[in-house]
């Protein structure tokens, strides 16, 4: 049994490895376990207790050494705003803080708006009062993907000034330098996008003085500025005052994200402030190292959700601040599904960890596995192992303390881990792949039980002092930690924690709603994230306040991002995400998810279709066409091999890209002469097949003879080919990754008429192909709406003005003439066998262009 009490042990130094540093909570030798009301004893040694680094580290040069006042409880000089004390709005009788209800933009008085701002500012100052010594402010996070805490201490203040200037509430800067260096955070593209912290930051004394100046400025503005006069009500999106409420919402976002960064710091650099909300009572109980299902945690029960209709929509006139992505409207017809009544617990996830889930590549997405191996993740980031790894004994890191593992609390993980668990559980239960998954955004709404209409919001009706009792939500800082997944009452549909406790990851990516309009005061809040990389993220956590926990809130994070975030699973045979056919804007100008593409490409994931393509690529002439003399000998030969041989006549060395590689025969053939071959296909089934062929050199497949009668064969890569030259990955030919590089040859075999926007690929070719390199196209010109909207066809229609026929071959030449020269054009017969007595004979157009 893990014991409670204060051990006072220091945390082992975090070490960096070539593959990427792991969370300093991982691999600890010992840690203090702190009951509610206790505190971990800290020494005052500067830079010595946790860094394990030379004092010459670039970030360490920011530490000036005069920081005795930053240890233990804060002195009065710390509080640039209202000092928390009983009787202050948002402070309980015991001196602990909570969030006030979200301010009303129609009825709130100046005094109420001022109190909400003071509450917002006070929450931030209490959180940062946990940081012990200068090191805690200047040490970058272990992953190096975010700025040090000093940035987030000053960032909300700088944003008030900058947005007030944009809105015309202020005419001059307070500190132009600070309002540049503290203005913009980071949104890393990947888990290895590091090196952001080699800079000299202002001293803490100067930063505190800046915060004090901004606080006084905002207070004076709220008290006196005409934009808050009664004549200006309601304070809608087109009013100057909207920037004031925007500042509140923004600061509360960073209250939460800063708490996560503090949770990632070495535990000896933080101390729970006396004013922090109490942890849930279960945080102090003793828990076993090896939990028992049904005793220490419960397996989630599935609750049926009937077919229904939901709307993602915040009315323009609703009396609370909202970010621009909340406005507009989209209605969804939800098909029946089952959802887990509770969030996934630490106990349930422990089964995944102990069962080898982190080592089972088959349950991870391609990006997820790349992240897992880069970080060498073996358990959730906030789990703290103790004892030999094979025992799987863990404790839990909270924001400030380490406690005995509460197995019935929700697990905190990133999207990759949540997705892997869902896939693993599906595999464990013997269900078809994808049957157990994360919920889509609209399905999360369907699991909520909200009153008809949108004339009220719990975020405005309850603060942290009453939200659990009124609504059954752990939010608005009712508690200073997560709570057991059944601690709060279920809603009328039977679901617990439909708001608060921890955020929930969902399927699909963040997108605009029809009617979306960029708000001019913060024109890059949402739009940079409409990129197909920011996963849906809903309903807030225990520390979410104001807009963050509103029923209208729509948030998002990159899939590797850590927050106080967990998930629940759903079981369904269908999936439609909220980003499917979403309206613009899109980063890069192209949608990343459409029903047309989803349904069309689903065909290529079936086992029978993969077998058909293995036959097309690898069958010998007699198997492909057993009826002699029917078609030419050339048509019976491997089509991909013939295309590779055609390529060799124009280019035969360097680097080659096989776009739409299917099951890989052409890629392998290209490796006979090209030193580096990259095969890309949209179908994960095809790419998995390619990877198996690369590893094994051969794969079994079947050919259909008649009905259910099949013959058995083997696809074999010629042993003389160096398969190591080939790499395969899933990808979108319309949106290739930016770092893909240049090639000497790019092959696009029967690809163009299967793309939603072929012109986008053609536009990219001059950057993909080196001067003198070639582009090899083949196409049957089979234009179909199910793959390509008619407005994007390259041919197969009449020109609206000339009424002449438009042919794809001609369009291709015109589209490429500026940068390429046509060097070869022909038709190349292709035969596809469906079964013993049915075949398709196709005459694709072939064109080879050389880059000028």
Coordinates of C-alpha atoms in Angstrom, one line a residue, residues 237 312-314 316 324-330 512-518 582-585:
X237 CA -19.0 42.0 -30.6
X312 CA -23.1 23.7 -32.9
X313 CA -24.1 27.3 -32.4
X314 CA -23.9 30.3 -30.1
X316 CA -24.9 36.4 -31.8
X324 CA -15.2 33.9 -33.1
X325 CA -15.2 30.2 -33.7
X326 CA -18.3 29.7 -31.5
X327 CA -20.6 31.8 -33.8
X328 CA -22.3 30.6 -37.0
X329 CA -24.4 27.4 -37.0
X330 CA -24.2 23.9 -38.1
X512 CA -15.2 26.9 -38.8
X513 CA -18.9 26.8 -38.6
X514 CA -21.1 28.1 -41.5
X515 CA -21.4 31.8 -40.9
X516 CA -18.0 32.1 -39.2
X517 CA -16.5 35.6 -39.2
X518 CA -13.0 36.6 -38.1
X582 CA -16.6 22.2 -43.0
X583 CA -16.7 25.6 -44.7
X584 CA -13.6 27.8 -45.2
X585 CA -11.4 29.3 -44.2

